[in-house]
XYZ file of C-alpha atoms in Angstrom:
553
model
C 26.489 43.518 81.041
C 29.312 44.009 78.534
C 27.298 42.670 75.594
C 24.454 45.122 76.014
C 26.194 48.492 75.585
C 25.971 50.910 72.682
C 29.709 50.632 72.089
C 29.414 46.850 71.780
C 26.704 47.224 69.153
C 28.868 49.705 67.215
C 31.899 47.406 67.221
C 29.912 44.322 66.216
C 28.020 46.214 63.511
C 31.332 47.541 62.153
C 32.720 43.985 61.960
C 29.595 42.547 60.340
C 29.339 45.621 58.103
C 32.867 45.079 56.820
C 32.093 41.408 56.295
C 28.576 41.554 54.845
C 27.692 45.101 53.801
C 30.895 46.533 52.289
C 31.148 43.859 49.518
C 27.554 44.537 48.439
C 28.124 48.313 48.459
C 31.214 47.735 46.311
C 29.080 45.863 43.766
C 26.561 48.716 43.709
C 29.354 51.274 43.290
C 31.085 49.519 40.408
C 27.734 48.892 38.697
C 26.246 52.389 38.935
C 29.267 54.724 39.221
C 31.650 55.499 36.373
C 34.299 58.190 36.702
C 32.660 59.554 39.842
C 29.293 60.001 38.086
C 26.108 57.974 38.231
C 25.958 55.809 35.143
C 23.149 53.369 34.330
C 24.541 52.384 30.940
C 26.004 49.147 32.315
C 22.573 47.976 33.460
C 21.155 48.829 30.030
C 24.020 46.926 28.420
C 23.259 43.905 30.593
C 19.541 43.887 29.757
C 20.297 44.301 26.046
C 22.538 41.261 26.136
C 20.644 38.256 24.717
C 23.125 35.941 26.445
C 22.026 37.299 29.835
C 18.359 36.477 29.171
C 19.320 33.024 27.931
C 21.366 32.459 31.097
C 18.499 33.741 33.261
C 16.105 31.328 31.551
C 18.547 28.463 32.130
C 18.939 29.337 35.821
C 15.199 29.629 36.459
C 14.444 26.442 34.525
C 17.133 24.580 36.431
C 15.743 25.853 39.733
C 12.201 24.682 38.941
C 13.360 21.264 37.712
C 15.589 20.716 40.759
C 12.612 21.561 43.004
C 10.637 18.838 41.216
C 13.543 16.401 41.486
C 14.141 16.983 45.198
C 10.408 16.695 45.899
C 10.193 13.335 44.116
C 13.058 12.025 46.282
C 12.505 13.816 49.611
C 8.732 13.542 50.155
C 8.502 9.715 49.950
C 11.666 9.475 52.069
C 10.143 11.709 54.764
C 6.957 9.632 54.795
C 8.920 6.387 54.997
C 11.031 7.673 57.898
C 8.009 8.870 59.912
C 5.099 6.594 58.979
C 6.730 3.172 58.716
C 8.810 0.955 60.991
C 11.948 2.662 59.630
C 11.213 5.489 62.084
C 13.361 3.736 64.703
C 16.533 3.742 62.583
C 17.966 7.150 63.484
C 21.317 6.304 61.889
C 19.614 6.616 58.498
C 19.431 10.396 58.956
C 23.209 10.609 59.248
C 23.674 8.489 56.134
C 21.083 10.515 54.213
C 22.877 13.795 54.982
C 26.140 12.552 53.428
C 25.087 13.564 49.854
C 24.387 17.130 51.033
C 27.708 17.361 52.879
C 29.610 15.945 49.902
C 31.038 18.801 47.814
C 28.713 19.064 44.788
C 31.548 19.214 42.268
C 32.940 15.933 43.646
C 29.573 14.205 43.339
C 29.223 15.576 39.827
C 32.701 14.325 38.876
C 31.827 10.878 40.230
C 28.720 10.689 38.030
C 30.651 11.923 34.981
C 33.325 9.255 35.467
C 30.622 6.597 35.810
C 28.449 7.589 32.845
C 30.940 8.912 30.253
C 31.964 6.937 27.167
C 34.044 3.965 28.297
C 33.114 4.910 31.857
C 32.480 2.477 34.659
C 28.876 1.781 33.625
C 29.944 0.701 30.131
C 32.777 -1.380 31.578
C 30.373 -3.163 33.915
C 27.414 -3.354 31.498
C 28.555 -2.819 27.865
C 24.984 -2.935 26.573
C 24.117 0.170 28.643
C 26.186 2.519 26.468
C 23.012 4.144 25.106
C 22.338 5.622 28.536
C 25.307 8.002 28.298
C 23.678 10.182 25.646
C 20.533 10.552 27.742
C 22.513 11.260 30.910
C 24.684 14.038 29.514
C 21.785 16.405 29.126
C 19.724 18.735 31.273
C 18.053 15.639 32.755
C 21.377 14.353 34.072
C 22.308 17.742 35.523
C 18.963 18.020 37.324
C 19.321 14.477 38.652
C 22.821 15.108 40.018
C 21.779 18.376 41.702
C 18.578 16.838 43.097
C 20.527 13.942 44.602
C 22.812 16.496 46.261
C 20.082 18.800 47.622
C 17.266 16.395 48.573
C 18.538 15.836 52.184
C 17.873 19.519 52.908
C 14.187 19.245 51.960
C 13.851 15.766 53.430
C 14.955 16.891 56.906
C 12.518 19.821 56.867
C 9.581 17.598 55.878
C 10.572 14.838 58.275
C 10.833 17.199 61.233
C 7.418 18.693 60.431
C 5.786 15.258 60.172
C 7.316 14.227 63.496
C 5.980 17.377 65.155
C 2.422 16.716 63.975
C 0.909 15.088 67.032
C -0.914 11.810 66.454
C -3.906 13.221 68.324
C -4.744 15.305 65.254
C -5.333 12.155 63.222
C -7.041 10.410 66.135
C -9.532 13.261 66.385
C -10.091 13.128 62.639
C -10.840 9.390 62.766
C -13.376 10.002 65.535
C -14.900 12.658 63.299
C -15.731 9.844 60.894
C -13.677 10.509 57.772
C -11.508 7.926 56.035
C -7.702 7.975 56.554
C -6.895 9.234 53.040
C -9.282 12.166 53.399
C -7.785 12.925 56.813
C -4.334 13.071 55.238
C -5.546 15.411 52.522
C -7.451 17.692 54.907
C -5.158 17.690 57.957
C -1.600 16.501 57.363
C -0.960 18.042 53.948
C -2.098 21.576 54.925
C 0.178 21.393 57.988
C 3.000 20.220 55.716
C 2.548 22.895 53.033
C 4.252 25.691 54.971
C 7.451 23.693 55.575
C 7.409 22.414 52.012
C 7.100 25.884 50.482
C 9.874 27.226 52.716
C 12.020 24.238 51.794
C 11.589 24.526 48.032
C 12.269 28.266 48.100
C 15.557 27.572 49.874
C 16.275 24.807 47.352
C 15.603 27.328 44.562
C 18.057 29.826 46.091
C 20.685 27.131 46.591
C 20.262 26.027 42.964
C 20.703 29.583 41.694
C 23.779 29.975 43.910
C 25.378 26.627 43.031
C 28.647 26.771 41.117
C 30.295 23.345 41.445
C 27.886 21.195 39.425
C 27.244 23.798 36.677
C 31.024 24.307 36.359
C 31.771 20.593 35.973
C 28.632 19.045 34.477
C 26.965 22.132 32.964
C 30.066 23.169 31.033
C 30.223 19.665 29.536
C 26.678 19.910 28.114
C 26.882 23.632 27.297
C 24.355 24.716 29.928
C 25.416 28.091 31.344
C 23.858 29.578 34.496
C 24.392 32.850 36.352
C 27.208 31.625 38.611
C 29.296 30.184 35.772
C 28.599 33.268 33.647
C 29.851 35.591 36.396
C 32.927 33.408 36.840
C 33.651 33.474 33.108
C 33.571 37.297 32.991
C 36.169 37.433 35.779
C 38.425 34.555 34.748
C 38.589 34.735 30.943
C 40.219 37.308 28.755
C 39.088 40.002 28.218
C 38.023 40.457 31.854
C 34.715 42.365 32.077
C 34.366 43.549 35.678
C 31.354 45.770 34.982
C 29.342 42.917 33.502
C 30.361 40.611 36.362
C 29.165 43.132 38.971
C 25.944 43.780 37.044
C 25.121 40.077 36.843
C 26.017 39.708 40.530
C 23.632 42.537 41.411
C 20.863 40.944 39.347
C 21.403 37.545 41.001
C 21.457 39.249 44.397
C 18.123 40.937 43.665
C 16.479 37.671 42.595
C 17.634 35.875 45.751
C 16.494 38.710 48.040
C 13.032 38.704 46.432
C 12.745 34.943 46.942
C 13.951 35.316 50.533
C 11.304 38.002 51.152
C 8.515 35.741 49.911
C 9.898 32.886 51.984
C 9.665 35.012 55.145
C 6.195 36.220 54.153
C 4.926 32.676 53.693
C 6.626 31.560 56.906
C 4.889 34.275 58.945
C 1.427 33.752 57.448
C 1.371 29.967 57.263
C 2.800 28.737 60.542
C 0.692 26.426 62.682
C 1.114 25.180 66.237
C 1.350 21.396 66.102
C 2.811 20.710 69.537
C 1.014 20.800 72.853
C 2.266 20.500 76.390
C 1.182 16.878 76.507
C 3.971 14.374 75.932
C 3.481 12.489 72.707
C 3.151 8.757 72.976
C 5.701 6.773 71.030
C 3.746 4.458 68.758
C 5.159 1.160 67.672
C 5.027 0.772 63.905
C 4.113 -2.649 62.530
C 4.196 -2.775 58.744
C 3.084 -5.485 56.394
C 5.966 -7.275 54.754
C 5.512 -5.642 51.353
C 5.456 -2.133 52.877
C 8.668 -2.844 54.779
C 10.263 -4.337 51.658
C 9.192 -1.377 49.513
C 10.469 1.121 52.088
C 13.892 -0.500 52.336
C 14.046 -0.868 48.552
C 13.337 2.842 48.079
C 15.925 3.843 50.666
C 18.458 1.514 49.062
C 17.885 2.938 45.567
C 18.238 6.531 46.822
C 21.459 5.688 48.693
C 22.801 3.846 45.639
C 22.274 6.842 43.371
C 23.226 9.569 45.841
C 26.205 7.892 47.537
C 27.012 4.507 46.034
C 27.621 5.392 42.385
C 29.537 8.681 42.807
C 31.642 7.325 45.686
C 32.368 4.120 43.768
C 33.655 6.163 40.819
C 35.740 8.467 43.002
C 37.353 5.697 45.042
C 38.019 3.385 42.088
C 39.508 6.212 39.999
C 41.810 7.168 42.867
C 43.096 3.558 42.977
C 43.639 2.985 39.236
C 47.147 2.799 37.808
C 46.124 3.421 34.194
C 42.653 4.767 33.431
C 42.642 3.162 29.986
C 42.913 -0.321 31.516
C 39.614 0.184 33.332
C 38.490 -2.292 35.979
C 40.909 -5.024 34.962
C 42.660 -7.028 37.667
C 46.051 -5.693 38.668
C 45.184 -2.123 37.671
C 44.836 -0.908 41.243
C 47.369 0.580 43.618
C 47.818 3.272 46.233
C 50.192 5.244 44.010
C 47.913 8.294 43.863
C 47.657 8.424 47.657
C 51.422 7.996 47.977
C 51.888 10.869 45.524
C 49.507 13.058 47.527
C 51.324 12.381 50.813
C 54.782 12.789 49.328
C 56.508 15.696 51.033
C 56.406 18.808 48.863
C 53.832 17.456 46.418
C 51.238 19.841 44.975
C 48.382 17.693 46.289
C 49.703 17.634 49.866
C 50.403 21.363 49.781
C 46.860 22.089 48.542
C 45.311 19.800 51.154
C 47.336 21.339 53.990
C 46.389 24.826 52.764
C 42.729 23.831 53.022
C 43.201 22.568 56.576
C 45.051 25.723 57.684
C 42.592 28.128 56.013
C 39.602 26.183 57.363
C 40.968 25.967 60.913
C 41.768 29.684 61.071
C 38.324 30.476 59.616
C 36.576 28.233 62.147
C 38.484 29.841 65.029
C 37.898 33.447 63.926
C 34.201 32.950 63.165
C 33.720 31.116 66.486
C 34.974 34.155 68.424
C 33.012 36.683 66.352
C 29.923 34.449 66.303
C 30.040 34.090 70.100
C 30.039 37.853 70.669
C 27.286 38.401 68.087
C 25.098 35.623 69.550
C 25.561 36.952 73.089
C 24.487 40.400 71.950
C 21.536 39.204 69.825
C 20.130 36.731 72.379
C 16.438 36.455 71.420
C 16.451 39.454 69.065
C 13.945 41.479 71.066
C 15.277 44.966 70.217
C 15.711 46.654 66.835
C 19.499 46.718 67.221
C 19.586 43.000 67.923
C 17.350 42.270 64.926
C 19.501 44.433 62.631
C 22.686 42.696 63.729
C 21.003 39.297 63.392
C 19.862 40.086 59.839
C 23.267 41.279 58.650
C 25.041 38.312 60.241
C 22.754 35.934 58.291
C 23.074 37.684 54.917
C 25.806 35.343 53.576
C 23.291 32.470 53.933
C 20.718 34.356 51.860
C 22.986 35.673 49.102
C 24.959 33.442 46.676
C 28.589 33.042 47.645
C 29.874 34.166 44.255
C 28.148 37.547 44.752
C 30.041 38.091 47.999
C 33.294 36.949 46.389
C 32.867 39.447 43.532
C 32.018 42.164 46.071
C 35.105 41.382 48.156
C 37.328 41.517 45.077
C 35.911 44.934 44.207
C 36.099 46.202 47.804
C 39.698 45.199 48.447
C 40.792 46.606 45.071
C 39.273 50.006 45.851
C 41.752 52.897 45.396
C 40.216 54.487 48.515
C 41.828 51.873 50.786
C 45.293 52.724 52.163
C 46.314 49.046 51.879
C 44.868 45.870 50.439
C 44.910 42.184 51.313
C 43.990 41.172 47.755
C 46.249 38.486 46.289
C 47.339 37.349 49.752
C 46.459 34.342 51.899
C 44.769 36.689 54.349
C 42.211 37.435 51.632
C 41.322 33.738 51.542
C 40.629 33.621 55.285
C 38.641 36.875 55.199
C 36.519 35.566 52.318
C 35.832 32.297 54.120
C 34.913 34.220 57.293
C 32.458 36.358 55.313
C 30.813 33.329 53.711
C 30.606 31.077 56.766
C 30.100 33.381 59.757
C 26.332 32.524 59.873
C 27.098 28.930 60.890
C 28.945 29.994 64.048
C 26.286 32.569 64.902
C 23.403 30.122 64.443
C 24.927 27.224 66.370
C 25.868 29.500 69.278
C 22.422 31.145 69.227
C 20.821 27.702 69.306
C 22.799 26.775 72.430
C 22.045 30.152 73.992
C 18.294 29.705 73.447
C 18.408 26.522 75.555
C 19.652 28.378 78.633
C 16.961 29.106 81.202
C 16.340 32.745 82.118
C 17.290 31.981 85.725
C 20.892 31.519 84.603
C 20.977 35.126 83.394
C 19.432 36.278 86.684
C 21.924 34.275 88.706
C 24.761 35.706 86.648
C 23.571 39.223 87.391
C 24.133 38.624 91.138
C 27.279 36.575 90.692
C 29.197 39.419 92.300
C 32.188 39.479 89.964
C 33.059 41.399 86.804
C 31.116 40.859 83.595
C 34.127 39.181 81.999
C 34.194 36.640 84.850
C 30.492 35.945 84.289
C 31.084 35.197 80.625
C 34.260 33.222 81.294
C 32.920 31.066 84.132
C 29.217 30.731 83.213
C 28.193 31.504 79.652
C 31.158 30.239 77.620
C 31.325 26.811 79.370
C 27.560 26.382 78.887
C 27.790 27.415 75.230
C 30.931 25.413 74.446
C 29.093 22.566 72.690
C 27.334 25.016 70.362
C 30.605 26.819 69.711
C 32.390 23.569 68.863
C 29.498 22.440 66.636
C 29.678 25.748 64.760
C 33.442 25.379 64.381
C 33.055 21.853 62.999
C 30.416 22.912 60.484
C 32.483 25.930 59.411
C 35.553 23.710 59.014
C 33.620 21.191 56.888
C 32.135 23.844 54.589
C 35.444 25.717 54.265
C 37.263 22.532 53.214
C 34.902 22.119 50.239
C 34.665 25.747 49.065
C 35.461 26.032 45.345
C 34.294 29.283 43.746
C 36.040 31.531 46.299
C 39.291 29.646 45.769
C 39.096 29.893 41.990
C 38.661 33.681 42.129
C 40.730 34.935 45.069
C 43.612 32.516 45.679
C 47.044 34.132 45.181
C 49.212 32.828 42.311
C 50.816 29.414 42.943
C 48.539 28.780 45.952
C 45.897 26.052 45.766
C 43.387 24.507 48.131
C 42.092 20.957 48.064
C 38.972 22.057 46.185
C 40.812 23.978 43.454
C 43.387 21.169 43.158
C 40.649 18.564 42.609
C 38.939 20.825 40.066
C 42.143 21.593 38.142
C 43.277 17.956 38.064
C 39.878 16.892 36.748
C 39.960 19.594 34.062
C 43.514 18.675 33.039
C 42.797 14.940 32.841
C 44.999 13.870 35.793
C 41.930 12.428 37.483
C 43.566 9.815 39.742
C 45.505 12.351 41.803
C 42.535 14.680 42.072
C 40.204 11.880 43.147
C 42.673 10.762 45.830
C 42.486 14.236 47.379
C 38.677 14.083 46.950
C 38.476 10.775 48.863
C 40.580 12.195 51.713
C 38.430 15.349 51.821
C 35.175 13.382 51.841
C 36.472 10.968 54.509
C 37.354 13.924 56.733
C 33.905 15.425 56.114
C 32.134 12.199 57.092
C 34.208 11.876 60.283
C 33.355 15.439 61.263
C 29.673 14.780 60.503
C 29.591 11.889 62.966
C 31.430 13.996 65.548
C 28.920 16.797 64.994
C 25.989 14.424 65.415
C 27.521 13.010 68.606
C 28.097 16.509 69.951
C 24.507 17.565 69.234
C 23.068 14.417 70.854
C 25.281 14.950 73.869
C 24.083 18.533 74.070
C 20.472 17.361 73.827
C 20.934 14.878 76.678
C 22.662 17.530 78.771
C 19.824 19.961 78.113
C 17.286 17.373 79.142
């Protein structure tokens, strides 16, 4: 078959190498090479910098606190959705993923607008003004980030609890122990592996996060690694060596965490499913359990979606911010300004759509070829290609962006795409290729081996086999990957801030700049449109996955 040759592996590895390996090699080069000679002075300079250690302490502290915050929210939610009558409301999972799919800087801006002096909270409840001082602190930053990231941990815990067959607990009850002891001795140990994997990923995502630290953290003076790297590249005097050194350090921390995550995953994985079909048990709760469950879900949705979205939507509709929530102070002027032909907001939004669509299309094609070659990852070559294609999911985006800037500014290249729109698309493709690969691989894993055997005797060329058999069968996975890539590309902020050409903006950078400059209404109008598009695509993605599941069944 075409996808199994040595030449195919070389071509795919060259593409992935240019995408994933070259930027990291560029960081290593600019960190350790000076004037053609090995030079470790920059690393020494970094470690001697007290600011670096302070930033490291902030990042690690933030990561630990966000783990605690997401656990407090996600664990009870997972138990409620699997062990109470709320298990039958599948639509809740879609609603609960909205905070994670909302760009973090937009959620952070919504909370800032709500809690700041003379913000919406004080306008609604004047006596609550004392809460602003408590909110604009590390506590508030942790809360905002936890409300953004908890769906990730919740889904992992929920899926694990659903996979734990009820027969485990039935056997334990026969054994004669009480239900609470059974939970402690059976369910929790089975849950630990997924929980540890989840919190390690949460920790990596917290270290890699830029949007909330840039908006909320800068307001309270809490610097982390991502904002520190950005400051060295965006403020005068530009210090490229320090930016690459910090990027290398952040890369090393994330790779170590990823290694331990894989180690724990291999050593603490248990089989919780058998061939026997699980019986669907009808949940009948007492009234106070049902009330408490719905109350908890309502509070979480209020804080994670209700408050930030209320602030964003209301701000986008206000004529004059100083007049607050008074009657007659609302209009669609900001939306009209955005959709006015030639306006900066419309231009930025259209740029986002074009960049995201091209990125989704390019990564879909590359991801298809990579997934077809990798298949189940049985050979060393397949495993190597699989690892390199997933690297952008392991390593913080800002590290790749710094590496790409260094790589495409190398004097060794005959030409460069730096400071062009092509650079934007290439950067997005580097960051979001794993989504296309994973969704296509997931669809490929559902194909029975007999399909491959039938294809082998199809009697036509290999291209006909792929065109008439594999691609139609994989189309739902390809489209799902394209949708996810489009959604994530539309919200990308740090790449836009660092690599967009002069006078070119995306929706994300436009929202950020308008918020920083105080023209909040226009920025929030673009934010509402971006979020609305994200939610629509989320429902389409869920429909596509359910349709694929029914087709597979």
